[in-house]
PDB file of C-alpha atoms in Angstrom:
ATOM      1  CA  UNK A   2      42.061  27.885 -95.998  1.00 44.00           C
ATOM      2  CA  UNK A   3      43.156  24.238 -95.949  1.00 51.00           C
ATOM      3  CA  UNK A   4      41.137  23.515 -92.736  1.00 48.00           C
ATOM      4  CA  UNK A   5      37.439  22.798 -93.206  1.00 57.00           C
ATOM      5  CA  UNK A   6      36.426  23.322 -89.810  1.00 47.00           C
ATOM      6  CA  UNK A   7      37.249  22.887 -85.885  1.00 43.00           C
ATOM      7  CA  UNK A   8      36.729  19.789 -84.498  1.00 44.00           C
ATOM      8  CA  UNK A   9      36.941  18.663 -80.660  1.00 38.00           C
ATOM      9  CA  UNK A  10      40.652  17.970 -80.389  1.00 45.00           C
ATOM     10  CA  UNK A  11      42.100  19.578 -83.548  1.00 50.00           C
ATOM     11  CA  UNK A  12      41.515  21.204 -86.621  1.00 56.00           C
ATOM     12  CA  UNK A  13      40.701  19.432 -89.541  1.00 60.00           C
ATOM     13  CA  UNK A  14      41.619  18.988 -92.838  1.00 71.00           C
ATOM     14  CA  UNK A  15      39.352  18.812 -95.603  1.00 83.00           C
ATOM     15  CA  UNK A  16      38.469  16.168 -97.257  1.00 91.00           C
ATOM     16  CA  UNK A  17      38.379  13.520 -93.884  1.00 92.00           C
ATOM     17  CA  UNK A  18      35.559  12.821 -92.121  1.00 92.00           C
ATOM     18  CA  UNK A  19      34.523  15.490 -89.138  1.00 89.00           C
ATOM     19  CA  UNK A  20      33.960  14.304 -85.529  1.00 84.00           C
ATOM     20  CA  UNK A  21      29.906  15.352 -84.706  1.00 91.00           C
ATOM     21  CA  UNK A  22      30.174  13.191 -81.462  1.00 91.00           C
ATOM     22  CA  UNK A  23      31.595  10.544 -79.187  1.00 88.00           C
ATOM     23  CA  UNK A  24      29.240   9.254 -76.541  1.00 92.00           C
ATOM     24  CA  UNK A  25      31.794   7.148 -74.929  1.00 90.00           C
ATOM     25  CA  UNK A  26      31.066   3.945 -77.119  1.00 89.00           C
ATOM     26  CA  UNK A  27      30.365   5.417 -80.508  1.00 87.00           C
ATOM     27  CA  UNK A  28      31.714   8.191 -82.335  1.00 82.00           C
ATOM     28  CA  UNK A  29      29.794   9.992 -84.717  1.00 88.00           C
ATOM     29  CA  UNK A  30      31.469  11.551 -87.920  1.00 88.00           C
ATOM     30  CA  UNK A  31      30.058  13.480 -90.621  1.00 91.00           C
ATOM     31  CA  UNK A  32      29.603  12.021 -94.202  1.00 89.00           C
ATOM     32  CA  UNK A  33      32.356  12.700 -96.751  1.00 91.00           C
ATOM     33  CA  UNK A  34      30.723  13.236-100.499  1.00 90.00           C
ATOM     34  CA  UNK A  35      32.633  11.185-102.993  1.00 91.00           C
ATOM     35  CA  UNK A  36      32.905   7.213-104.139  1.00 91.00           C
ATOM     36  CA  UNK A  37      35.542   4.937-103.560  1.00 91.00           C
ATOM     37  CA  UNK A  38      38.853   5.620-106.008  1.00 88.00           C
ATOM     38  CA  UNK A  39      38.617   2.075-107.623  1.00 87.00           C
ATOM     39  CA  UNK A  40      34.879   3.204-109.110  1.00 88.00           C
ATOM     40  CA  UNK A  41      35.803   6.100-110.445  1.00 83.00           C
ATOM     41  CA  UNK A  42      37.664   6.806-114.205  1.00 87.00           C
ATOM     42  CA  UNK A  43      41.541   7.308-113.399  1.00 88.00           C
ATOM     43  CA  UNK A  44      42.421  10.465-111.482  1.00 91.00           C
ATOM     44  CA  UNK A  45      44.257  13.236-112.494  1.00 93.00           C
ATOM     45  CA  UNK A  46      47.477  14.568-111.752  1.00 95.00           C
ATOM     46  CA  UNK A  47      45.388  17.494-109.694  1.00 96.00           C
ATOM     47  CA  UNK A  48      43.729  15.004-107.624  1.00 96.00           C
ATOM     48  CA  UNK A  49      47.074  13.471-106.698  1.00 97.00           C
ATOM     49  CA  UNK A  50      48.581  17.516-105.869  1.00 96.00           C
ATOM     50  CA  UNK A  51      45.770  17.530-103.697  1.00 96.00           C
ATOM     51  CA  UNK A  52      46.234  14.145-102.122  1.00 97.00           C
ATOM     52  CA  UNK A  53      49.213  14.281-101.293  1.00 97.00           C
ATOM     53  CA  UNK A  54      48.725  17.489 -99.636  1.00 96.00           C
ATOM     54  CA  UNK A  55      45.544  16.180 -97.893  1.00 97.00           C
ATOM     55  CA  UNK A  56      47.881  13.415 -96.275  1.00 97.00           C
ATOM     56  CA  UNK A  57      50.574  15.925 -95.440  1.00 96.00           C
ATOM     57  CA  UNK A  58      48.472  18.020 -93.413  1.00 95.00           C
ATOM     58  CA  UNK A  59      46.880  14.955 -91.481  1.00 95.00           C
ATOM     59  CA  UNK A  60      50.878  14.102 -90.400  1.00 96.00           C
ATOM     60  CA  UNK A  61      51.513  18.143 -89.490  1.00 94.00           C
ATOM     61  CA  UNK A  62      48.043  17.608 -87.486  1.00 92.00           C
ATOM     62  CA  UNK A  63      49.663  14.593 -85.594  1.00 94.00           C
ATOM     63  CA  UNK A  64      47.683  11.979 -88.051  1.00 94.00           C
ATOM     64  CA  UNK A  65      48.858   9.025 -89.436  1.00 96.00           C
ATOM     65  CA  UNK A  66      45.584   7.551 -90.999  1.00 96.00           C
ATOM     66  CA  UNK A  67      47.943   3.953 -91.167  1.00 92.00           C
ATOM     67  CA  UNK A  68      45.418   2.004 -93.794  1.00 92.00           C
ATOM     68  CA  UNK A  69      45.564   3.987 -97.147  1.00 96.00           C
ATOM     69  CA  UNK A  70      46.419   0.633 -98.813  1.00 92.00           C
ATOM     70  CA  UNK A  71      42.779   0.071 -99.185  1.00 90.00           C
ATOM     71  CA  UNK A  72      41.123   1.978-102.344  1.00 90.00           C
ATOM     72  CA  UNK A  73      38.200   1.517-100.692  1.00 89.00           C
ATOM     73  CA  UNK A  74      39.953   4.056 -97.477  1.00 93.00           C
ATOM     74  CA  UNK A  75      40.092   7.215-100.588  1.00 95.00           C
ATOM     75  CA  UNK A  76      36.948   8.948-101.708  1.00 95.00           C
ATOM     76  CA  UNK A  77      36.915  11.270-104.787  1.00 94.00           C
ATOM     77  CA  UNK A  78      34.265  13.998-105.619  1.00 92.00           C
ATOM     78  CA  UNK A  79      35.207  15.615-108.944  1.00 87.00           C
ATOM     79  CA  UNK A  80      39.036  15.962-108.478  1.00 90.00           C
ATOM     80  CA  UNK A  81      38.887  16.392-104.780  1.00 94.00           C
ATOM     81  CA  UNK A  82      40.093  13.757-102.178  1.00 96.00           C
ATOM     82  CA  UNK A  83      38.698  12.309 -99.463  1.00 96.00           C
ATOM     83  CA  UNK A  84      40.266   9.855 -96.763  1.00 96.00           C
ATOM     84  CA  UNK A  85      37.581   8.196 -94.739  1.00 93.00           C
ATOM     85  CA  UNK A  86      38.334   4.681 -91.795  1.00 90.00           C
ATOM     86  CA  UNK A  87      40.567   6.464 -89.192  1.00 89.00           C
ATOM     87  CA  UNK A  88      40.045   2.667 -87.093  1.00 86.00           C
ATOM     88  CA  UNK A  89      44.197   2.423 -87.545  1.00 88.00           C
ATOM     89  CA  UNK A  90      45.001   5.810 -86.995  1.00 92.00           C
ATOM     90  CA  UNK A  91      47.855   6.849 -84.756  1.00 93.00           C
ATOM     91  CA  UNK A  92      47.805   9.913 -83.142  1.00 93.00           C
ATOM     92  CA  UNK A  93      50.896  11.269 -81.892  1.00 93.00           C
ATOM     93  CA  UNK A  94      51.657  14.867 -80.427  1.00 89.00           C
ATOM     94  CA  UNK A  95      55.733  14.136 -80.576  1.00 90.00           C
ATOM     95  CA  UNK A  96      56.227  12.360 -83.876  1.00 89.00           C
ATOM     96  CA  UNK A  97      58.702   9.914 -82.833  1.00 93.00           C
ATOM     97  CA  UNK A  98      59.934   6.788 -84.804  1.00 94.00           C
ATOM     98  CA  UNK A  99      56.680   5.036 -84.614  1.00 93.00           C
ATOM     99  CA  UNK A 100      54.464   7.622 -85.753  1.00 96.00           C
ATOM    100  CA  UNK A 101      57.687   8.517 -88.751  1.00 95.00           C
ATOM    101  CA  UNK A 102      57.297   5.239 -89.996  1.00 93.00           C
ATOM    102  CA  UNK A 103      53.280   4.929 -89.978  1.00 95.00           C
ATOM    103  CA  UNK A 104      53.576   8.911 -92.166  1.00 96.00           C
ATOM    104  CA  UNK A 105      56.106   6.884 -94.148  1.00 96.00           C
ATOM    105  CA  UNK A 106      53.574   4.293 -94.651  1.00 95.00           C
ATOM    106  CA  UNK A 107      50.902   6.604 -95.872  1.00 97.00           C
ATOM    107  CA  UNK A 108      52.776   8.241 -98.168  1.00 97.00           C
ATOM    108  CA  UNK A 109      54.431   5.283 -99.952  1.00 96.00           C
ATOM    109  CA  UNK A 110      50.797   3.831-100.535  1.00 96.00           C
ATOM    110  CA  UNK A 111      49.509   6.802-102.372  1.00 97.00           C
ATOM    111  CA  UNK A 112      52.300   6.331-104.402  1.00 97.00           C
ATOM    112  CA  UNK A 113      51.026   2.970-105.235  1.00 96.00           C
ATOM    113  CA  UNK A 114      48.077   4.115-106.094  1.00 96.00           C
ATOM    114  CA  UNK A 115      49.576   6.610-108.545  1.00 97.00           C
ATOM    115  CA  UNK A 116      51.242   4.142-109.920  1.00 96.00           C
ATOM    116  CA  UNK A 117      48.279   1.661-110.367  1.00 94.00           C
ATOM    117  CA  UNK A 118      46.205   4.608-112.098  1.00 94.00           C
ATOM    118  CA  UNK A 119      49.036   7.459-113.720  1.00 94.00           C
ATOM    119  CA  UNK A 120      52.768   5.301-113.572  1.00 96.00           C
ATOM    120  CA  UNK A 121      53.472   8.185-115.943  1.00 96.00           C
ATOM    121  CA  UNK A 122      53.255  10.844-113.193  1.00 96.00           C
ATOM    122  CA  UNK A 123      55.652   9.513-110.720  1.00 96.00           C
ATOM    123  CA  UNK A 124      58.169  11.387-109.484  1.00 96.00           C
ATOM    124  CA  UNK A 125      61.806  10.140-108.836  1.00 97.00           C
ATOM    125  CA  UNK A 126      61.201  10.390-105.231  1.00 96.00           C
ATOM    126  CA  UNK A 127      58.197   7.808-105.476  1.00 96.00           C
ATOM    127  CA  UNK A 128      59.552   5.819-107.409  1.00 96.00           C
ATOM    128  CA  UNK A 129      62.436   5.469-105.137  1.00 96.00           C
ATOM    129  CA  UNK A 130      60.026   5.175-101.929  1.00 94.00           C
ATOM    130  CA  UNK A 131      58.200   2.328-104.020  1.00 94.00           C
ATOM    131  CA  UNK A 132      61.282   0.423-104.351  1.00 92.00           C
ATOM    132  CA  UNK A 133      62.675   0.789-100.523  1.00 90.00           C
ATOM    133  CA  UNK A 134      60.568  -0.925 -98.132  1.00 86.00           C
ATOM    134  CA  UNK A 135      61.396  -0.245 -94.712  1.00 85.00           C
ATOM    135  CA  UNK A 136      62.358  -3.729 -92.764  1.00 82.00           C
ATOM    136  CA  UNK A 137      59.035  -3.366 -90.623  1.00 81.00           C
ATOM    137  CA  UNK A 138      56.985  -3.884 -93.771  1.00 83.00           C
ATOM    138  CA  UNK A 139      59.096  -6.758 -95.009  1.00 77.00           C
ATOM    139  CA  UNK A 140      59.424  -8.575 -91.159  1.00 78.00           C
ATOM    140  CA  UNK A 141      55.277  -8.035 -91.699  1.00 76.00           C
ATOM    141  CA  UNK A 142      54.734  -9.259 -95.399  1.00 75.00           C
ATOM    142  CA  UNK A 143      56.862 -12.075 -94.321  1.00 83.00           C
ATOM    143  CA  UNK A 144      56.096 -13.045 -90.928  1.00 82.00           C
ATOM    144  CA  UNK A 145      52.481 -11.490 -89.011  1.00 78.00           C
ATOM    145  CA  UNK A 146      50.421 -10.941 -92.436  1.00 79.00           C
ATOM    146  CA  UNK A 147      50.440 -14.661 -93.197  1.00 82.00           C
ATOM    147  CA  UNK A 148      49.180 -15.262 -89.114  1.00 82.00           C
ATOM    148  CA  UNK A 149      47.135 -12.017 -89.899  1.00 79.00           C
ATOM    149  CA  UNK A 150      44.925 -13.819 -92.851  1.00 79.00           C
ATOM    150  CA  UNK A 151      44.686 -17.447 -91.122  1.00 84.00           C
ATOM    151  CA  UNK A 152      43.064 -16.094 -88.323  1.00 84.00           C
ATOM    152  CA  UNK A 153      40.616 -12.915 -89.965  1.00 80.00           C
ATOM    153  CA  UNK A 154      40.074 -15.486 -93.231  1.00 83.00           C
ATOM    154  CA  UNK A 155      40.257 -18.832 -91.733  1.00 84.00           C
ATOM    155  CA  UNK A 156      38.710 -18.512 -88.760  1.00 82.00           C
ATOM    156  CA  UNK A 157      36.718 -15.093 -88.776  1.00 81.00           C
ATOM    157  CA  UNK A 158      35.783 -16.057 -92.299  1.00 81.00           C
ATOM    158  CA  UNK A 159      36.458 -12.641 -93.549  1.00 76.00           C
ATOM    159  CA  UNK A 160      36.273 -12.277 -97.822  1.00 73.00           C
ATOM    160  CA  UNK A 161      39.473 -11.410 -99.435  1.00 63.00           C
ATOM    161  CA  UNK A 162      39.852  -8.630-101.456  1.00 59.00           C
ATOM    162  CA  UNK A 163      41.023  -9.819-104.966  1.00 51.00           C
ATOM    163  CA  UNK A 164      41.714  -6.419-106.510  1.00 49.00           C
ATOM    164  CA  UNK A 165      40.734  -5.069-110.049  1.00 50.00           C
ATOM    165  CA  UNK A 166      39.506  -8.414-110.617  1.00 50.00           C
ATOM    166  CA  UNK A 167      36.995  -7.901-107.907  1.00 52.00           C
ATOM    167  CA  UNK A 168      35.633  -4.700-109.271  1.00 47.00           C
ATOM    168  CA  UNK A 169      34.620  -6.217-112.113  1.00 49.00           C
ATOM    169  CA  UNK A 170      31.725  -8.303-110.041  1.00 45.00           C
TER     170      UNK A 170
END
């Protein structure tokens, strides 16, 4: 089965931490084995197949992760994918327009990682998805993201991720 255990609210797919408890303030989650995607050797075709299955199972459970662009949110244990950091995740019973947009973005971000690590494995559909950036994403990039960066990096002093160059240090 694709379901590892029963959570308090929903069946949790393998590859995501399980909810152990909630005391009203703090969520207690299980530890997920693995290392961040960017610290391992390039993933295989099977890793990306399993990762796609994992994201689809989350979507079927009514969860859009909403932060799969970050490589550090993807774990790899052998060739098994794992996803962590559900702080920005959205849960929807109705799967309306906003949920479908976020789910599409989850899939697009997985395709971006596949393009980085195994561009020869991209399907025609994934290449199309990467070339057709939705208008809410373009709006975020042009309008809100610069303001977000000014606040988080300028006012709050959060350090900037530099991508592959950062990994070398």
